[in-house]
XYZ file of C-alpha atoms in Angstrom:
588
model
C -18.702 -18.804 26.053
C -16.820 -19.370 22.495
C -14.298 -22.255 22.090
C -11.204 -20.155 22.758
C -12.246 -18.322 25.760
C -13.307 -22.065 27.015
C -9.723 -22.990 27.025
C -8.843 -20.745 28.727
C -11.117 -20.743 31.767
C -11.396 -21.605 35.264
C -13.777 -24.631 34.085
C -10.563 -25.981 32.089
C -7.939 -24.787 34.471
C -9.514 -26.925 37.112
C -9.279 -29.962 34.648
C -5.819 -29.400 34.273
C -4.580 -29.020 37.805
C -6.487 -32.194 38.836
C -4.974 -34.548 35.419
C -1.609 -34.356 37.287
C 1.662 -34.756 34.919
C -1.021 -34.298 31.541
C -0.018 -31.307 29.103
C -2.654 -28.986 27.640
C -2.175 -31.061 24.351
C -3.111 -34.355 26.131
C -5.979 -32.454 28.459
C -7.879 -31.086 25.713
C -7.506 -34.534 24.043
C -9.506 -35.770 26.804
C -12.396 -33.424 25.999
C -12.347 -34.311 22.468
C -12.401 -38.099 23.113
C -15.277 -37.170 25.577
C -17.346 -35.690 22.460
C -16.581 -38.150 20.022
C -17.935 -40.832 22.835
C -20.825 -39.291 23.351
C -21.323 -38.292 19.481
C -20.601 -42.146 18.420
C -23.244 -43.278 21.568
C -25.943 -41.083 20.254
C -25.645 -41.977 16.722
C -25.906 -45.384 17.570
C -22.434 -46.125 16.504
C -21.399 -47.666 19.679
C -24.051 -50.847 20.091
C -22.950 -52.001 23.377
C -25.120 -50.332 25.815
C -22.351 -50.708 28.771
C -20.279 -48.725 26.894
C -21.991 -46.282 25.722
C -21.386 -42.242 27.155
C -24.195 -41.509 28.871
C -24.919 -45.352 30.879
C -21.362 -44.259 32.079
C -21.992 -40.918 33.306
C -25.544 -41.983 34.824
C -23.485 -44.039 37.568
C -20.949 -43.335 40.041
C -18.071 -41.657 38.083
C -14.505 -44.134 38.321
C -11.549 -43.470 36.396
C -10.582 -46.838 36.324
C -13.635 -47.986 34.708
C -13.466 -45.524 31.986
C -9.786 -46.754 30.998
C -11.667 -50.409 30.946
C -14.205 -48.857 28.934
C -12.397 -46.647 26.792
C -10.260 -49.572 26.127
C -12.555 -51.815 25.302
C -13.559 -49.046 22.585
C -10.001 -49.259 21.121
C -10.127 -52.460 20.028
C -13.145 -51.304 17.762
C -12.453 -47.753 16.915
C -9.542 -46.004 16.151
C -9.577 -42.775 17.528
C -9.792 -44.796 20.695
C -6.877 -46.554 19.912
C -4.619 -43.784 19.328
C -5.592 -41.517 22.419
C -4.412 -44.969 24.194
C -1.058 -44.690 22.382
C -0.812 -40.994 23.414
C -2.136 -40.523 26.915
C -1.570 -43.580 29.166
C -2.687 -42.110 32.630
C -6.092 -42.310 32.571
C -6.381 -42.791 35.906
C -5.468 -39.218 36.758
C -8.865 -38.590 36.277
C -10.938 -37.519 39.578
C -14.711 -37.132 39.823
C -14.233 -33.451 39.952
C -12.142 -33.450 36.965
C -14.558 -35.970 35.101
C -17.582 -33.726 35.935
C -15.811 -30.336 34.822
C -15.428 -32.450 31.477
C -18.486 -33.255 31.376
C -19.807 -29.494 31.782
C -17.580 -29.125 28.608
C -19.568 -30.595 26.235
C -22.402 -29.028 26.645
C -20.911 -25.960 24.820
C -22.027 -25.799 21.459
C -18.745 -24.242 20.101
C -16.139 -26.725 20.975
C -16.797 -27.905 18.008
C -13.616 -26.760 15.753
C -10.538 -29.477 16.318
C -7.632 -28.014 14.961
C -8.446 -24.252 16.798
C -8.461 -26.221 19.986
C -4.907 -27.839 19.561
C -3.546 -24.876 17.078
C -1.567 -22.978 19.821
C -0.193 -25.572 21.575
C 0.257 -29.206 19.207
C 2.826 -31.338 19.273
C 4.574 -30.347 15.995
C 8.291 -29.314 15.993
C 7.220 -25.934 14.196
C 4.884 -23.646 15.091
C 2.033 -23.429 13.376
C 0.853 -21.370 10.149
C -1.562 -18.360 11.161
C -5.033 -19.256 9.541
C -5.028 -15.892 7.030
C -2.036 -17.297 5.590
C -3.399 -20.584 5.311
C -6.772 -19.117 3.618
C -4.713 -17.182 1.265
C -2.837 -20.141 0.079
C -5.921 -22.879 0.146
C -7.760 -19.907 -2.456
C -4.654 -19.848 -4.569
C -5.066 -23.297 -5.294
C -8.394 -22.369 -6.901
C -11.659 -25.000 -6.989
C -10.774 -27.029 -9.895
C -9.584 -30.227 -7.700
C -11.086 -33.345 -5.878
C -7.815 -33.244 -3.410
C -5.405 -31.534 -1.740
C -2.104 -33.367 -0.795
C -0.358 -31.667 2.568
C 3.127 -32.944 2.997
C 5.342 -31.440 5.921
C 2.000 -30.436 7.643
C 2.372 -29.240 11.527
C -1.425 -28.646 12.088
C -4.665 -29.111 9.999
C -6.042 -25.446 9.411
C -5.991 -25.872 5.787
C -9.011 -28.405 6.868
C -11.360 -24.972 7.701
C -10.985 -23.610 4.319
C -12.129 -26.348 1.864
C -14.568 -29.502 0.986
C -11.998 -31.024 -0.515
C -10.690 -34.241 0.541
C -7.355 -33.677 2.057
C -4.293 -36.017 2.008
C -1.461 -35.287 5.002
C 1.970 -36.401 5.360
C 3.994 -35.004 8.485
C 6.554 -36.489 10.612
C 4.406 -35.967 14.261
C 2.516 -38.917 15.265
C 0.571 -37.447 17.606
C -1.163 -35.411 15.017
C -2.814 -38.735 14.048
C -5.498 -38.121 16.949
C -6.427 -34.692 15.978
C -6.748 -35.605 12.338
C -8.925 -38.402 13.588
C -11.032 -36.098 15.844
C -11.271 -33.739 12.912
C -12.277 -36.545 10.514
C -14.929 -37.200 13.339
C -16.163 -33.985 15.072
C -15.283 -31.446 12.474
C -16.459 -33.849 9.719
C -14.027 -33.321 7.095
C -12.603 -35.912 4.610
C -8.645 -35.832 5.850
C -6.259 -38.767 6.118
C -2.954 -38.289 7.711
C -0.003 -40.519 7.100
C 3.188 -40.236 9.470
C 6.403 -39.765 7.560
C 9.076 -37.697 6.917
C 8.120 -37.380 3.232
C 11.844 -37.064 1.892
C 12.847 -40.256 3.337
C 9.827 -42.244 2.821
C 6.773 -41.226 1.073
C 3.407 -42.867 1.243
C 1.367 -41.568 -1.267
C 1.820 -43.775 -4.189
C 0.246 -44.486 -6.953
C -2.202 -47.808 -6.571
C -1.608 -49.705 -9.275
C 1.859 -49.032 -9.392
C 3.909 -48.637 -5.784
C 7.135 -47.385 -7.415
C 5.656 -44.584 -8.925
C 4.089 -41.549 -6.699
C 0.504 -40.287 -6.536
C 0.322 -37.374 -8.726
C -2.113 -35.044 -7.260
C -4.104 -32.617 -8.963
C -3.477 -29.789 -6.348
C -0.370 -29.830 -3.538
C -0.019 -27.131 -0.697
C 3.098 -26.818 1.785
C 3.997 -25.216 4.098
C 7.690 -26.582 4.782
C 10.327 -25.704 7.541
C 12.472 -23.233 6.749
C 16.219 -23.523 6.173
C 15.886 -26.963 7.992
C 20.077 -28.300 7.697
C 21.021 -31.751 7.675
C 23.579 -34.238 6.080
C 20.579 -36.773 4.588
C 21.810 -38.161 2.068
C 19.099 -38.096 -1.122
C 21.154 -38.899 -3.599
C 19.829 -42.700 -3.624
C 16.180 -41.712 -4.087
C 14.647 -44.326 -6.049
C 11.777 -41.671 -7.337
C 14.024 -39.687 -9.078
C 13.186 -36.648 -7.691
C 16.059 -34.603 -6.025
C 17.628 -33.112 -9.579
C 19.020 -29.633 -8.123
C 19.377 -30.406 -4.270
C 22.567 -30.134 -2.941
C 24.225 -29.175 0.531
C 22.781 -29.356 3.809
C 19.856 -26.844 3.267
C 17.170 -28.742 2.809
C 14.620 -26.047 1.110
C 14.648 -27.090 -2.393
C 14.697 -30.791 -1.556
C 11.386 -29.828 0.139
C 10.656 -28.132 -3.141
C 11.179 -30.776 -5.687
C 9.313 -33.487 -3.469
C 6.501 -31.259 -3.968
C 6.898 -31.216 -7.623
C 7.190 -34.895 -8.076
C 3.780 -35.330 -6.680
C 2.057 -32.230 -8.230
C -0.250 -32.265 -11.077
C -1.562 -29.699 -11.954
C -0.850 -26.579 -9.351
C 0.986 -26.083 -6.239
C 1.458 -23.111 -3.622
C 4.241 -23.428 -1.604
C 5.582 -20.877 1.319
C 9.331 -19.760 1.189
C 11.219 -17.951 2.640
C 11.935 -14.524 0.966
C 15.591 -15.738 0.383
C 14.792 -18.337 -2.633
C 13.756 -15.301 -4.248
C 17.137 -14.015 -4.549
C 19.841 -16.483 -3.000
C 22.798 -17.760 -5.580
C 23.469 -21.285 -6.094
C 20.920 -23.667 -5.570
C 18.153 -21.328 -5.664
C 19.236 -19.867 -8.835
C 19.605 -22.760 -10.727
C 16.028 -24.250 -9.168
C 14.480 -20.913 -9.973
C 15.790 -21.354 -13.784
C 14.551 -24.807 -14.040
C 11.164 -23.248 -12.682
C 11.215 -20.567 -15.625
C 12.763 -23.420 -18.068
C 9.959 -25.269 -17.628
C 7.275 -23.067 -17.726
C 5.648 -24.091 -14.030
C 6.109 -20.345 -12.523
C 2.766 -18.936 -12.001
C 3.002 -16.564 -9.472
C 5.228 -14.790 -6.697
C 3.012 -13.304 -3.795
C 5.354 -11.084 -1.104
C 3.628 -11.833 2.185
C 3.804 -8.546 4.185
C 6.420 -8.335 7.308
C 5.170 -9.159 10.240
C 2.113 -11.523 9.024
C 2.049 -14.367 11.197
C 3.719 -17.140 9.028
C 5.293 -19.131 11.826
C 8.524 -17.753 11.263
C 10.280 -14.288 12.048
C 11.589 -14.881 8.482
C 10.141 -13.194 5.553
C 8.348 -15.137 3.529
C 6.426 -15.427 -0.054
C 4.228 -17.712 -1.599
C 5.514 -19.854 -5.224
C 2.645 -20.977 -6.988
C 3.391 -23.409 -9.435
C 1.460 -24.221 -12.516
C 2.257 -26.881 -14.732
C -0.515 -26.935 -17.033
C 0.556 -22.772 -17.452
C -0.862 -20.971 -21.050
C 1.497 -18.176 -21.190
C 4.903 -17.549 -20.878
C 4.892 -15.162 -18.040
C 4.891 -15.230 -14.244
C 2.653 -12.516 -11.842
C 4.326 -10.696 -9.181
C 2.197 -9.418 -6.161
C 3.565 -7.335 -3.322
C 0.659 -7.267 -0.044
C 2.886 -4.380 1.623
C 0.701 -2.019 0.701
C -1.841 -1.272 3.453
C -4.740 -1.597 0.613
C -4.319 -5.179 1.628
C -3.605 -4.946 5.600
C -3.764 -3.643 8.630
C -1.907 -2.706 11.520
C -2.431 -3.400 15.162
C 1.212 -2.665 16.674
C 3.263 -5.409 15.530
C 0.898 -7.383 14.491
C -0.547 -7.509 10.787
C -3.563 -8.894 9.461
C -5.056 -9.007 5.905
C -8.378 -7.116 5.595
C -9.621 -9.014 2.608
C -8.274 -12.084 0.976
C -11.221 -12.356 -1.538
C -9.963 -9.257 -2.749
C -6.293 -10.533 -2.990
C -7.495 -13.632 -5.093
C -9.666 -11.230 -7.570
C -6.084 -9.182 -8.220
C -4.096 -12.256 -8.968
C -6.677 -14.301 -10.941
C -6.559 -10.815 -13.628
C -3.490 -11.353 -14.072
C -2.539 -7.683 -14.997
C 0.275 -5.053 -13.905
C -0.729 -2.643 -11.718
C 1.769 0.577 -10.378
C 3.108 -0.569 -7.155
C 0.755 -3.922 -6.717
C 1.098 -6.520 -9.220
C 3.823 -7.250 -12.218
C 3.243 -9.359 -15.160
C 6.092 -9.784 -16.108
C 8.204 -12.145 -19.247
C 9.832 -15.372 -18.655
C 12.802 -14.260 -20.930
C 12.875 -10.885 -18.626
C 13.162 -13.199 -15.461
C 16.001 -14.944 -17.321
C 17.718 -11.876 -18.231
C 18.259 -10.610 -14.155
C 19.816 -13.658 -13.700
C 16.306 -15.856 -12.815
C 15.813 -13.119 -9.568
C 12.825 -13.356 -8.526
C 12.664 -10.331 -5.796
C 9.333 -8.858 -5.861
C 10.543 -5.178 -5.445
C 12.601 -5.520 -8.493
C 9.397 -6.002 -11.355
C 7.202 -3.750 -9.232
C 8.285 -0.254 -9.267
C 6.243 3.158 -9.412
C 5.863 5.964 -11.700
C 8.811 8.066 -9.719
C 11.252 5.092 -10.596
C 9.959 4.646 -14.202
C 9.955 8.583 -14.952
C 13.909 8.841 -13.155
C 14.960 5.687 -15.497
C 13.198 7.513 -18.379
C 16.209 9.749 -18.074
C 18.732 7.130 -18.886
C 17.007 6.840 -22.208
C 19.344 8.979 -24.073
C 22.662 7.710 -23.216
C 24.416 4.340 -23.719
C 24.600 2.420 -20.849
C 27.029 -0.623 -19.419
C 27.041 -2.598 -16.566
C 29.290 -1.907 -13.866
C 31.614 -4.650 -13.416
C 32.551 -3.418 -17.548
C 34.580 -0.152 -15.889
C 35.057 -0.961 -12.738
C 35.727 -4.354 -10.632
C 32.983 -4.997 -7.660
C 34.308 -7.106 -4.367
C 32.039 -7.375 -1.333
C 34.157 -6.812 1.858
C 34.800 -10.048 3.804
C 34.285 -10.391 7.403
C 37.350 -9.917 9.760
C 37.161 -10.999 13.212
C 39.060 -9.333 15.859
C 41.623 -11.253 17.495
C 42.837 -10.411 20.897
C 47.136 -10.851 19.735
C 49.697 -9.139 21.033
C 51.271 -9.097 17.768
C 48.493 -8.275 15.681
C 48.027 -5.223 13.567
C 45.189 -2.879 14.279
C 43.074 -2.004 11.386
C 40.223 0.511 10.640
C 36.687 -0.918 9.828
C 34.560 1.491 7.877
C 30.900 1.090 8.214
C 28.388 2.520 6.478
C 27.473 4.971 10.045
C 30.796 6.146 8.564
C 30.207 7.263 5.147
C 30.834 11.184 5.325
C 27.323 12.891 3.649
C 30.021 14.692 1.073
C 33.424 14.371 -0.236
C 35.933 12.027 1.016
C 35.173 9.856 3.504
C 37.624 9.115 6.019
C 38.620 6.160 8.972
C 36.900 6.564 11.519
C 35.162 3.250 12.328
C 35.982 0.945 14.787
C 39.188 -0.835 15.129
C 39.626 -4.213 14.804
C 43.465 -6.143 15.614
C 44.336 -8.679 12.959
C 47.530 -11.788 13.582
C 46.111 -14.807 11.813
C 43.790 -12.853 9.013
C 46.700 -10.499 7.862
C 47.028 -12.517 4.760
C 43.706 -11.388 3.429
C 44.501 -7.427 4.198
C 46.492 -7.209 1.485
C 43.582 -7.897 -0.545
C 40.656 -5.950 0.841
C 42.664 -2.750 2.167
C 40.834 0.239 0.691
C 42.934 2.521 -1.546
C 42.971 5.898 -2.922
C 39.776 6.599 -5.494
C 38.009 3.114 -4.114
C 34.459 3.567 -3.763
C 32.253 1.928 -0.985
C 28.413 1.107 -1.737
C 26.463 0.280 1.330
C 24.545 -3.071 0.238
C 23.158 -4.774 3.620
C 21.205 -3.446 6.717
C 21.786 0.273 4.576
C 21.180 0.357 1.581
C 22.701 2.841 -1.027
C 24.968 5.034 1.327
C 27.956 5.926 -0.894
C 31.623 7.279 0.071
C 34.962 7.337 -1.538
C 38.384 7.524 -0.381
C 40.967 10.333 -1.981
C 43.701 9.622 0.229
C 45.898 6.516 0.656
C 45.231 5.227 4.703
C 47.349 2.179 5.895
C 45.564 -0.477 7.097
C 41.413 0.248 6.204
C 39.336 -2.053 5.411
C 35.550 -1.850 4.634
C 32.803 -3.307 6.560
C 31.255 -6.248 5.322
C 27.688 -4.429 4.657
C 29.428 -2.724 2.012
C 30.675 -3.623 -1.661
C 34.333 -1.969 -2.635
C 34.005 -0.383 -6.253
C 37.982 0.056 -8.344
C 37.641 1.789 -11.482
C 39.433 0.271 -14.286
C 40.825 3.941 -15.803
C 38.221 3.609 -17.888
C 37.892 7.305 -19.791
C 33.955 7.409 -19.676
C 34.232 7.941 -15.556
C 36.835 8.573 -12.824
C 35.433 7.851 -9.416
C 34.342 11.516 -8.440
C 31.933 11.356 -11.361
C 30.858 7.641 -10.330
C 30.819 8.523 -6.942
C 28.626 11.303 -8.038
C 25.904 9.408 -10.457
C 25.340 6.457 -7.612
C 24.410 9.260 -4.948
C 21.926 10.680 -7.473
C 17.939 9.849 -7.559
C 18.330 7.856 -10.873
C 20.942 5.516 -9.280
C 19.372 5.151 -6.129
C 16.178 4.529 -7.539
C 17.969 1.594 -9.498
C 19.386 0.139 -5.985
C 16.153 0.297 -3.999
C 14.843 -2.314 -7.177
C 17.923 -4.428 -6.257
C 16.987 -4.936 -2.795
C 16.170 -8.130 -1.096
C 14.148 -8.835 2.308
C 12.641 -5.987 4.620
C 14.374 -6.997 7.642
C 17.324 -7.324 6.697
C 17.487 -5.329 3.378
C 20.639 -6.546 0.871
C 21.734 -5.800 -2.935
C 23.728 -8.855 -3.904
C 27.372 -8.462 -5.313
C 26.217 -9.909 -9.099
C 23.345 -7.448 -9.026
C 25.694 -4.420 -8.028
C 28.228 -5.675 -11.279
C 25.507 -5.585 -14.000
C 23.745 -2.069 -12.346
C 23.855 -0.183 -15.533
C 25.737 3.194 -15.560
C 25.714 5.704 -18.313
C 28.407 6.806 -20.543
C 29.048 10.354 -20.420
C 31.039 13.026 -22.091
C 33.325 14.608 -21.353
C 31.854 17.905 -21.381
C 29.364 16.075 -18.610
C 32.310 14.940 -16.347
C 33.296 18.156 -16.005
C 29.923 19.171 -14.774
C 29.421 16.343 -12.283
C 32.936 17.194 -10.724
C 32.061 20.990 -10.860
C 29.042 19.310 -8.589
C 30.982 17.071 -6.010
C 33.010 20.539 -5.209
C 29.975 22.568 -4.857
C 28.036 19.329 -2.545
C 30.981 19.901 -0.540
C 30.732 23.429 0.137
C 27.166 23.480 0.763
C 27.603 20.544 3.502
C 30.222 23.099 5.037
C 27.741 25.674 4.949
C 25.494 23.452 6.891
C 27.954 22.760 9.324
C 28.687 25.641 10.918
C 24.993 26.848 11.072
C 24.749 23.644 13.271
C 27.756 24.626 15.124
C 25.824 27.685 15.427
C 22.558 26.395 17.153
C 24.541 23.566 18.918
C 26.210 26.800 20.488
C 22.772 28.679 21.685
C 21.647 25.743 22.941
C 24.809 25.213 24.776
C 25.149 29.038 26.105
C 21.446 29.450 27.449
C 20.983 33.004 27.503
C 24.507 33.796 27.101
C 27.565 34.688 29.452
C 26.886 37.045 32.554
């Protein structure tokens, strides 16, 4: 019987329905105790023959005196001491119970700690799946003596290196496990409670005001975690960009402050993209030459999270001015099994990113001044592309090309609630479900009633010649409006595009080059996250858009007319089948 299946059998089931009020957490912390007993009797650890495992299971079993006993142990050992701390009912204990623990140690593979407690510890978060763990312990690479942990929930990274391993997490019941791993599991691990933000407690030896620097960090830190702390007064000097109550690159910059040489840190997919914060912390990333590497973990790998996430691995002892993009979507590196995703090989995953080299629709190497010049993004999708979307861009070779926001001005659509007022105004909401597939596209989205919001209508009603862009959920659906419609407004998945009467376009002809392959090919590089898929408004102002002549105009409004016919065409041949479908075999 392996550990896992242990856990969960009848053998363990019975030890849990006879420690009365005890968790899973705090039963299998009895069996563990159990081991290290007998372990520290049989090496001769324990000296006192009285207390040692076996004199006490050679008798008649009582659960009182093995709380005498095992507190007796305290005052010697520690991991005695803390399973006191944690688990006061020892007396739950029966002689059936006792014996079915017993039985337990006599399998050789409850030997692995962490697996034991993985699915069920007493962190606030769950846990990190051990692939992604593996994936980011390799990262690190082998040229370290330690690892440093802050804002650990478990101890997997323990499985997947020699190293000795520093720990700093706010749950003080992981102290036990870390001492039954130090003991059982026999790995070199300390583990300090604190929140490290508030109060770190690696510092440097010789000098307590300073932090230990650490050769090699890894973190795993909650995401989006919100609160007012205030970190302004931090006497290590090491919240420079932090600000607001998004705590994700205060997380960040603690990790810095104690890194070394090279740290791998998982984010969510957001940081990647997100304005503000994350922009400027990305810049000061590229500024300072630490960005090594961004790794897009595929959807659906078990992170912890339903967010998407990505790996930052940070190098401050970097040789080259440019930072490797790696995208494991592509089932070369995973497989399926319904929902679930697993890597097949993460040897193979540390061999690509240790070249260092593009590859089509893999890897990126791409320039820190390139980084700089799409406003420090750092979206994956947007440095990988394939040969389709380098051969369509090839196109715009020949012409001379501007942003966007040059001939035309780019507002996202706000959100408008609907309010239940007798005296409101009813308003049409167009979606992107909306967007006609040619020609103009008219309201017919839902309606929403407006009273108190009426002041911002004024500002996002749609008018004639406005185009909408579909930029969230759908991406790239594209519609315009010919006619002038009193009171529409556009959803707020979609970005409102007002040409300036600028002579190189009118907004047929722009309505026509964003529907085309070369422009859509552009958006799908502009897109950020995979479950919920979104072009931000900055990146949709500096998409650049060809200058054409006028000769060409002419052509791509000869081209809207003739979409539209076709797409006429194709409606009534489905009116057609809709109707033999509807008639059977025809009227008797």
């Amino acid at each position: 019987m392996n550990q896992e299946n242990f856990f969960q059998s009848r053998h363990f089931l019975s030890i849990q329905e006879r420690l009365l009020g005890l968790s899973q957490y705090e039963s299998t912390a009895y069996i563990f105790l159990m081991q290290v007993w007998k372990k520290f009797s049989n090496d001769g650890i324990i000296k006192n023959e009285a207390l040692k495992y076996e004199y006490f299971f050679n008798q008649e079993i009582d659960s009182k005196k093995l709380k005498q006993i095992i507190t007796l142990l305290a005052k010697e050992f520690n991991v005695f001491q803390l399973f006191l701390e944690q688990i006061t009912q020892l007396d739950k204990l029966d002689v059936k119970a006792l014996g079915h623990i017993y039985f337990a140690l006599h399998f050789d593979n409850l030997k692995n700690v962490n697996d034991a407690f993985f699915h069920y510890g007493s962190g606030k978060e769950k846990p990190v799946s051990h692939q992604v763990v593996e994936l980011g312990v390799k990262l690190l690479g082998n040229s370290t003596e330690s690892i440093y942990a802050p804002f650990a929930n478990d101890f997997t990274i323990a499985d997947y290196t020699d190293k000795k391993i520093y720990v700093e997490g706010e749950a003080k019941s992981n102290s036990l496990v870390c001492e039954l791993i130090k003991i059982i599991d026999e790995k070199d691990i300390v583990y300090n409670v604190s929140n490290p933000l508030v109060a770190p407690t690696y510092r440097e030896e010789k000098a307590s005001h300073l932090l230990k620097q650490f050769d090699t960090v890894i973190a795993f830190p909650p995401f989006n975690q919100k609160t007012k702390m205030d970190l302004s007064d931090d006497s290590y000097n090491r919240f420079k960009i932090q600000r607001g109550t998004n705590l994700n690159i205060a997380h960040f910059e603690h990790i810095l402050a104690q890194t070394k040489k090279k740290a791998v840190v998982l984010m969510p997919v957001g940081f990647t993209y997100r304005a503000g914060a994350d922009e400027e912390f990305r810049k000061y990333l590229i500024e300072q030459n630490w960005l090594e590497g961004i790794i897009q973990l595929p959807t659906n790998i078990d992170t912890g999270s339903s967010i998407e996430t990505t790996y930052i691995v940070i190098n401050k002892q970097k040789d080259d001015k440019n930072v490797l993009f790696v995208s494991l979507k592509d089932d070369q590196f995973i497989e399926r099994n319904g929902r679930k995703v697993e890597f097949k090989d993460i040897d193979s995953i540390i061999r690509l990113y240790e070249e260092r080299k593009s590859l089509e629709s893999v890897t990126a190497l791409v320039a820190n001044d390139t980084i700089a010049s799409q406003s420090y993004s750092c979206v994956v999708d947007r440095y990988i592309i394939s040969e389709e979307a380098i051969s369509l861009q090839t196109q715009l070779s020949g012409y001379k090309l501007v942003e966007l926001q040059s001939i035309a001005d780019v507002r996202r659509s706000q959100l408008f609630q609907d309010e239940d007022e007798e005296n409101g105004l009813d308003v049409i909401e167009i979606g992107p479900s909306d967007v006609a597939r040619a020609g103009m596209t008219v309201p017919t989205g839902k309606t929403k009633r407006l009273y108190k919001q009426l002041n911002k209508l004024e500002t996002y009603a749609l008018q004639s010649h406005d185009i909408v862009l579909s930029t969230k959920g759908t991406i790239g659906k594209v519609g315009i409006v010919l006619c002038n419609y009193t009171h529409v407004i556009a959803s707020q998945a979609m970005q409102v595009i007002r040409l300036k009467n600028d002579k190189h376009f009118n907004a047929i002809e722009l309505y026509m080059y964003l529907k085309s392959d070369l422009a859509q090919s552009m958006l799908k590089q502009l897109v950020a996250g995979v479950a919920m898929p979104q072009i931000s408004t900055t990146d949709i102002k500096k998409l650049k858009v060809p200058l054409l002549s006028k000769e060409e105009l002419i052509q791509l409004n000869e081209k809207f007319h003739e979409e539209i016919d076709y797409y006429k065409k194709i409606e009534e041949i489905e009116h057609k089948i809709k109707k033999i479908h509807s008639d059977f075999l025809g009227k008797k």
